[in-house]
Short mmCIF file of C-alpha atoms in Angstrom, two decimals:
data_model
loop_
_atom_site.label_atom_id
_atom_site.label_comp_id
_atom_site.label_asym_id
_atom_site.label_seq_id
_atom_site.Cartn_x
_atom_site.Cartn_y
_atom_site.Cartn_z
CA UNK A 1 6.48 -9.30 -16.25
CA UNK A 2 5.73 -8.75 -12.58
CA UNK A 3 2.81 -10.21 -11.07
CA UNK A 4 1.10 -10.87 -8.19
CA UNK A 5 -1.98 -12.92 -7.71
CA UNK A 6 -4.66 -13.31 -4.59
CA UNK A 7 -7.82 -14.70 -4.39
CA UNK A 8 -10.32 -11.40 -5.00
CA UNK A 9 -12.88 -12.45 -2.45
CA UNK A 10 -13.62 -14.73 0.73
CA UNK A 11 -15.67 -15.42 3.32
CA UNK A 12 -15.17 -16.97 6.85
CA UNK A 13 -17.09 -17.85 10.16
CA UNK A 14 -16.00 -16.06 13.26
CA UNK A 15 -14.17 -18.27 15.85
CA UNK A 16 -12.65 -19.76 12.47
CA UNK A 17 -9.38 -19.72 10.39
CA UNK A 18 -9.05 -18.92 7.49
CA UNK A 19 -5.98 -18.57 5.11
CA UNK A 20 -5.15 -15.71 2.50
CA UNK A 21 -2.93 -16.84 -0.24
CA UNK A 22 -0.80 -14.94 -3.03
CA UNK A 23 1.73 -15.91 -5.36
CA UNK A 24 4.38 -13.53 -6.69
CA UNK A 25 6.86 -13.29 -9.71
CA UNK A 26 9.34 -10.19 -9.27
CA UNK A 27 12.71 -9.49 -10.79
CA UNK A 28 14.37 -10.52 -7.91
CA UNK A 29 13.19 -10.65 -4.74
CA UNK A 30 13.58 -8.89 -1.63
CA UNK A 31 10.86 -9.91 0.70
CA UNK A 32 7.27 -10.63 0.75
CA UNK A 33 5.26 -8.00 2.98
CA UNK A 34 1.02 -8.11 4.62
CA UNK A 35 -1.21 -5.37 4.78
CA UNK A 36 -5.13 -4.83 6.13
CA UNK A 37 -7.47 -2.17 5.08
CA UNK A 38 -10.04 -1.67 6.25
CA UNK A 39 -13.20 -0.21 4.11
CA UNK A 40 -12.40 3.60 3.30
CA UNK A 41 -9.06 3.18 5.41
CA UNK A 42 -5.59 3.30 5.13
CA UNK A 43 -3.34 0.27 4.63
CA UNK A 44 -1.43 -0.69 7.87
CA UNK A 45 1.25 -3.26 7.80
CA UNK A 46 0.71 -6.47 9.25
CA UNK A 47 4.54 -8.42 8.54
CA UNK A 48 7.15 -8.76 6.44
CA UNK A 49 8.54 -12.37 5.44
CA UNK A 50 12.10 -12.55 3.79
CA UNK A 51 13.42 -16.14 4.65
CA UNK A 52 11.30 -19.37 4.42
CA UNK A 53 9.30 -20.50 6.56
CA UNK A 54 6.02 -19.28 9.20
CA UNK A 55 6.50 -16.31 11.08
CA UNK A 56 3.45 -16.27 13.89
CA UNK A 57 2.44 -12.52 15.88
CA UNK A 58 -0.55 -13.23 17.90
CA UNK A 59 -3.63 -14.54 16.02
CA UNK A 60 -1.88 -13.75 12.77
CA UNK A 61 0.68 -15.64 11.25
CA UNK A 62 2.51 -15.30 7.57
CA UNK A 63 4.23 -17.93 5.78
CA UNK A 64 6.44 -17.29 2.50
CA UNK A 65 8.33 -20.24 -0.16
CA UNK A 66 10.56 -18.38 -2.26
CA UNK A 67 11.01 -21.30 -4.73
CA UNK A 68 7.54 -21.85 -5.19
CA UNK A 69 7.18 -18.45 -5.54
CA UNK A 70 4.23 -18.38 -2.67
CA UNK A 71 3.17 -16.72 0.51
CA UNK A 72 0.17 -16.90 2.93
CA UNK A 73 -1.58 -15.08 5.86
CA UNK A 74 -3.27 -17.31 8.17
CA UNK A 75 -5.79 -15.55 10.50
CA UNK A 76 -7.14 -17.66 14.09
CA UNK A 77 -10.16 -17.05 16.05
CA UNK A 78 -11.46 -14.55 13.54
CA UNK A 79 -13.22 -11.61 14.76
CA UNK A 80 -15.75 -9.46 12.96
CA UNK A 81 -13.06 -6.28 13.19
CA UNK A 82 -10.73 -8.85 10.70
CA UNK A 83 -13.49 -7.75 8.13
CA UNK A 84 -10.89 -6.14 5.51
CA UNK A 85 -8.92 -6.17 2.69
CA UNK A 86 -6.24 -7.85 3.12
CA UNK A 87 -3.10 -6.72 0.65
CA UNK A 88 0.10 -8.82 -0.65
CA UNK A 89 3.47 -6.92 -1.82
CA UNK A 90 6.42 -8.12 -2.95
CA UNK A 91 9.54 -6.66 -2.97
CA UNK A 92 11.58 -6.38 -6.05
CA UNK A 93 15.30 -6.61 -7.29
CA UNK A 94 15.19 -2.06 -7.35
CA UNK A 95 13.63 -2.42 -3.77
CA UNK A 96 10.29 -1.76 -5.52
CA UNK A 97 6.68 -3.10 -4.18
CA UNK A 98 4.56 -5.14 -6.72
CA UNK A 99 1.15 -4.95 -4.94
CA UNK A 100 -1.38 -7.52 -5.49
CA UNK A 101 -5.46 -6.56 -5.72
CA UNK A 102 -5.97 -7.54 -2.50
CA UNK A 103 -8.29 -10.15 -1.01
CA UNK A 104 -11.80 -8.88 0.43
CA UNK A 105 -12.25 -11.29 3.63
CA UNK A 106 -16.05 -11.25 4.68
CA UNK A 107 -16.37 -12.62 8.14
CA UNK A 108 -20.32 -13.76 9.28
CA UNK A 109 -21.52 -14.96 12.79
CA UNK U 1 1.74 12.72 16.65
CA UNK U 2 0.12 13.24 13.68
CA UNK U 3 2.32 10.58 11.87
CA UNK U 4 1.13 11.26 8.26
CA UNK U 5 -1.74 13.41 7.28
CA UNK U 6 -3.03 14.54 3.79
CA UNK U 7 -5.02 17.42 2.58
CA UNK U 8 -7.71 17.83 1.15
CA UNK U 9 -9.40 14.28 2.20
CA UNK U 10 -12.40 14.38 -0.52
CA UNK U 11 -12.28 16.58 -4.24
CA UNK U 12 -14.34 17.18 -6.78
CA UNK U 13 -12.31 18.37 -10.48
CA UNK U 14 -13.37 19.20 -14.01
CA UNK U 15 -11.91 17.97 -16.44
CA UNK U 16 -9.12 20.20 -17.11
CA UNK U 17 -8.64 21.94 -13.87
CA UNK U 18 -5.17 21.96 -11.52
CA UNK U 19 -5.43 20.81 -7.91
CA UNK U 20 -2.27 19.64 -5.16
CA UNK U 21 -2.46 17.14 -2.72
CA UNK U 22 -0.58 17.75 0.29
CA UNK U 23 1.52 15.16 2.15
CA UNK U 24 3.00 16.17 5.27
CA UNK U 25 4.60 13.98 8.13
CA UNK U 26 6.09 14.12 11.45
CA UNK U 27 7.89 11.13 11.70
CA UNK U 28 11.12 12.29 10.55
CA UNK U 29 10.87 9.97 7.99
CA UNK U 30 13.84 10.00 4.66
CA UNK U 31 11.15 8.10 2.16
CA UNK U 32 8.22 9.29 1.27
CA UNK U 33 5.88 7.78 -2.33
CA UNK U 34 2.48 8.95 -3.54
CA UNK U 35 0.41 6.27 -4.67
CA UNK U 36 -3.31 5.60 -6.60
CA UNK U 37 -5.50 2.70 -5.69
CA UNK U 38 -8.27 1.79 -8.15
CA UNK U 39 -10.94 -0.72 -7.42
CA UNK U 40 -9.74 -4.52 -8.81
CA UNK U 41 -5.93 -2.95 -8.92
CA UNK U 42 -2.91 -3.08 -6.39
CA UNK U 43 -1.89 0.14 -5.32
CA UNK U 44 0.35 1.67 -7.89
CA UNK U 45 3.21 3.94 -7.47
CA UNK U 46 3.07 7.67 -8.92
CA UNK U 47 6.10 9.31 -7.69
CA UNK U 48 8.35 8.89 -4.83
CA UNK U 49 11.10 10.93 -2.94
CA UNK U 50 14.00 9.60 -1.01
CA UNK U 51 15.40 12.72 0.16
CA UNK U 52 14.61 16.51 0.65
CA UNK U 53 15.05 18.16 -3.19
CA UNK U 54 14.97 14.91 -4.42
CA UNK U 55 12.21 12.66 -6.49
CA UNK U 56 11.94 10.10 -8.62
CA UNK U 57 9.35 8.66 -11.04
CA UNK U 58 7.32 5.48 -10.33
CA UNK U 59 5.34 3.06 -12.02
CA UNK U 60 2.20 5.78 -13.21
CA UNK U 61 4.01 9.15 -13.19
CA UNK U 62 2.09 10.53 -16.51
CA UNK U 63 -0.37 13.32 -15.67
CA UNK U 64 1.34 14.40 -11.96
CA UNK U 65 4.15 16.26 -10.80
CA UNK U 66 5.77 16.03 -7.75
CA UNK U 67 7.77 18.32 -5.21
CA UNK U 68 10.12 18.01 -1.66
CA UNK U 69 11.10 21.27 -0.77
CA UNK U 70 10.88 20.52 2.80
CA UNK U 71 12.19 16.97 3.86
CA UNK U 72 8.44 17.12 6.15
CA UNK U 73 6.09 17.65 3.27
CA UNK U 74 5.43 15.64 -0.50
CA UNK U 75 3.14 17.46 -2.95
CA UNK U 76 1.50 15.83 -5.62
CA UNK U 77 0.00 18.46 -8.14
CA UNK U 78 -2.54 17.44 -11.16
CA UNK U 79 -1.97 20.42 -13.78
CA UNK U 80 -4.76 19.47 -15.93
CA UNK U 81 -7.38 16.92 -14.36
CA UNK U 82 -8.35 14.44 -16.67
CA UNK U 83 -11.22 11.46 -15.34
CA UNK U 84 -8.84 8.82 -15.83
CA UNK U 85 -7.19 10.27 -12.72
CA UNK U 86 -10.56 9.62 -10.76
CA UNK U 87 -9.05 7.67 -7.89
CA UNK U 88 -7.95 7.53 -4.13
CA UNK U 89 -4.47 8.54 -3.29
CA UNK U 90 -2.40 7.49 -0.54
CA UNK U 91 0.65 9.12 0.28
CA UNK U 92 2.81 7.06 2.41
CA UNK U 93 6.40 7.03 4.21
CA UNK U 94 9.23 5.08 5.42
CA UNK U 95 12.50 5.31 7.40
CA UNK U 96 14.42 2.48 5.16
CA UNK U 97 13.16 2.90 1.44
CA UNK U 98 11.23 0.01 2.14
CA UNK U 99 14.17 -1.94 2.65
CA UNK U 100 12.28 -4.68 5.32
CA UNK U 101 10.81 -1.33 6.44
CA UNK U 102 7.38 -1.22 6.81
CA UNK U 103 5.32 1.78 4.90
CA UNK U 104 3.03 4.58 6.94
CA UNK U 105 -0.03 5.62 4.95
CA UNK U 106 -2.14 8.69 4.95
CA UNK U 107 -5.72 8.66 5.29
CA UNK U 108 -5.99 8.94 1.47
CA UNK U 109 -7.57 11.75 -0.58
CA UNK U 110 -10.68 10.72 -2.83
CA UNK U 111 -10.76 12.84 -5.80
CA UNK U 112 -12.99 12.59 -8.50
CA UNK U 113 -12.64 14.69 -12.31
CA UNK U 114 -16.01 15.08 -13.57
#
C-alpha cells in the first residue's frame, strides 16, 4: 500500500532549528512536495523536491532520498509565526498525492 | 484576485439532508480537486476535475457528487448528509495536474451532520 509517515507532534525554541521528517512508499514516484497550515487555515505550498539532494529558499530548506525512500524540511531561526502544521505529499506513479498527517510544530520563547 | 474562494465557510446538516459546496476560482486554472481533512488523517481526495465537463473520482468519492459546468467553478453536493461526512473541505486548484505544480487551496468549509 501507499504510505506516508511524519512525526505527529514537535516542539522547538525560537532562534532554533528544527527538522520535520517523513518517509514515503508510493507506486512510483513523481516528486516529494511541503506544505504549512496554519491553525483553521488553508494549506500553502512551501517546495517541491524531485531529484536528490537539499533544495534551500530562505530560512527553509527541503531535502528528499528517493532510495531511502525519505524527505525532510529543515526550518532556521524559527519564529513564533512557523507555529503550524506542517504537511508531506508524495507524488505517485497516476500523478496522485499521498498526503501524510502532518506534523504539529509548537514553537516556545 | 480572489484566487480561490468557497461557499458556505461554516454548516450545520442533519443527518439526511442535501447541501453543495461551491468552489469557484479566478486563476484560470485547468485542475481543480475537492478534498476532506480529518483530524490524525492526510488530506484525502473526493473528486477531482481536469477540464470543464469533465471529473473524475478520487480516493473517498462515496457519499458526494461532483459537477464542472463552467471551467471557473467545482461543486461538491452531499445528497443525503450522513455524520461520517462531519469534516473540513478544501477545494483546491492547479495549472499542471499537479505535475511539479504546486496546489491553491480554498479557505475550507467546516461542515458538521448532526
Amino acid at each position: 500500500g501507499q504510505n506516508i509517515d511524519q512525526p505527529t507532534e514537535m516542539t522547538a525554541t525560537e532562534g532554533a532549528i528544527v527538522q520535520i521528517n517523513c518517509t514515503y512508499q508510493t507506486s512510483g514516484f513523481n516528486g516529494l512536495f511541503w506544505y504549512q497550515q496554519h491553525a483553521g487555515e488553508a494549506p500553502t505550498f512551501l517546495s517541491y523536491n524531485v531529484l536528490d539532494g537539499l533544495e534551500e529558499k530562505g530560512r527553509f530548506s527541503s531535502f528528499l532520498s528517493r532510495s531511502k525512500g525519505y524527505s525532510y524540511l529543515l526550518l532556521k531561526e524559527l519564529q513564533m509565526k512557523d507555529s503550524a502544521s506542517y504537511l508531506c505529499a508524495a507524488m505517485d506513479s497516476n500523478y496522485q498525492l499521498i498526503w501524510g498527517a502532518g506534523t504539529k510544530l509548537i514553537i516556545k520563547p | 484576485n480572489a484566487g480561490v474562494t468557497q461557499t458556505p465557510k461554516f454548516r450545520v446538516l442533519k443527518t439526511g439532508q442535501s447541501m453543495t459546496l461551491l468552489c469557484a476560482q479566478d486563476m484560470n486554472h485547468e485542475y481543480m480537486y475537492w478534498y476532506r481533512q480529518d483530524p490524525g488523517m492526510g488530506l484525502r481526495l473526493i473528486h477531482y476535475s481536469v477540464g470543464e465537463g469533465t471529473t473524475a473520482k478520487g480516493e473517498v468519492p462515496d457519499g458526494y457528487n461532483v459537477s464542472r459546468l463552467k471551467k471557473q467553478n467545482f461543486l461538491l453536493g452531499l445528497e443525503s448528509a450522513a455524520p461520517s461526512q462531519t469534516s473540513v473541505y478544501f477545494c483546491a486548484t492547479s495549472s499542471f495536474a499537479g505535475h511539479t505544480g504546486e496546489l491553491f487551496f480554498g479557505e475550507g468549509s467546516r461542515l458538521t451532520v448532526l
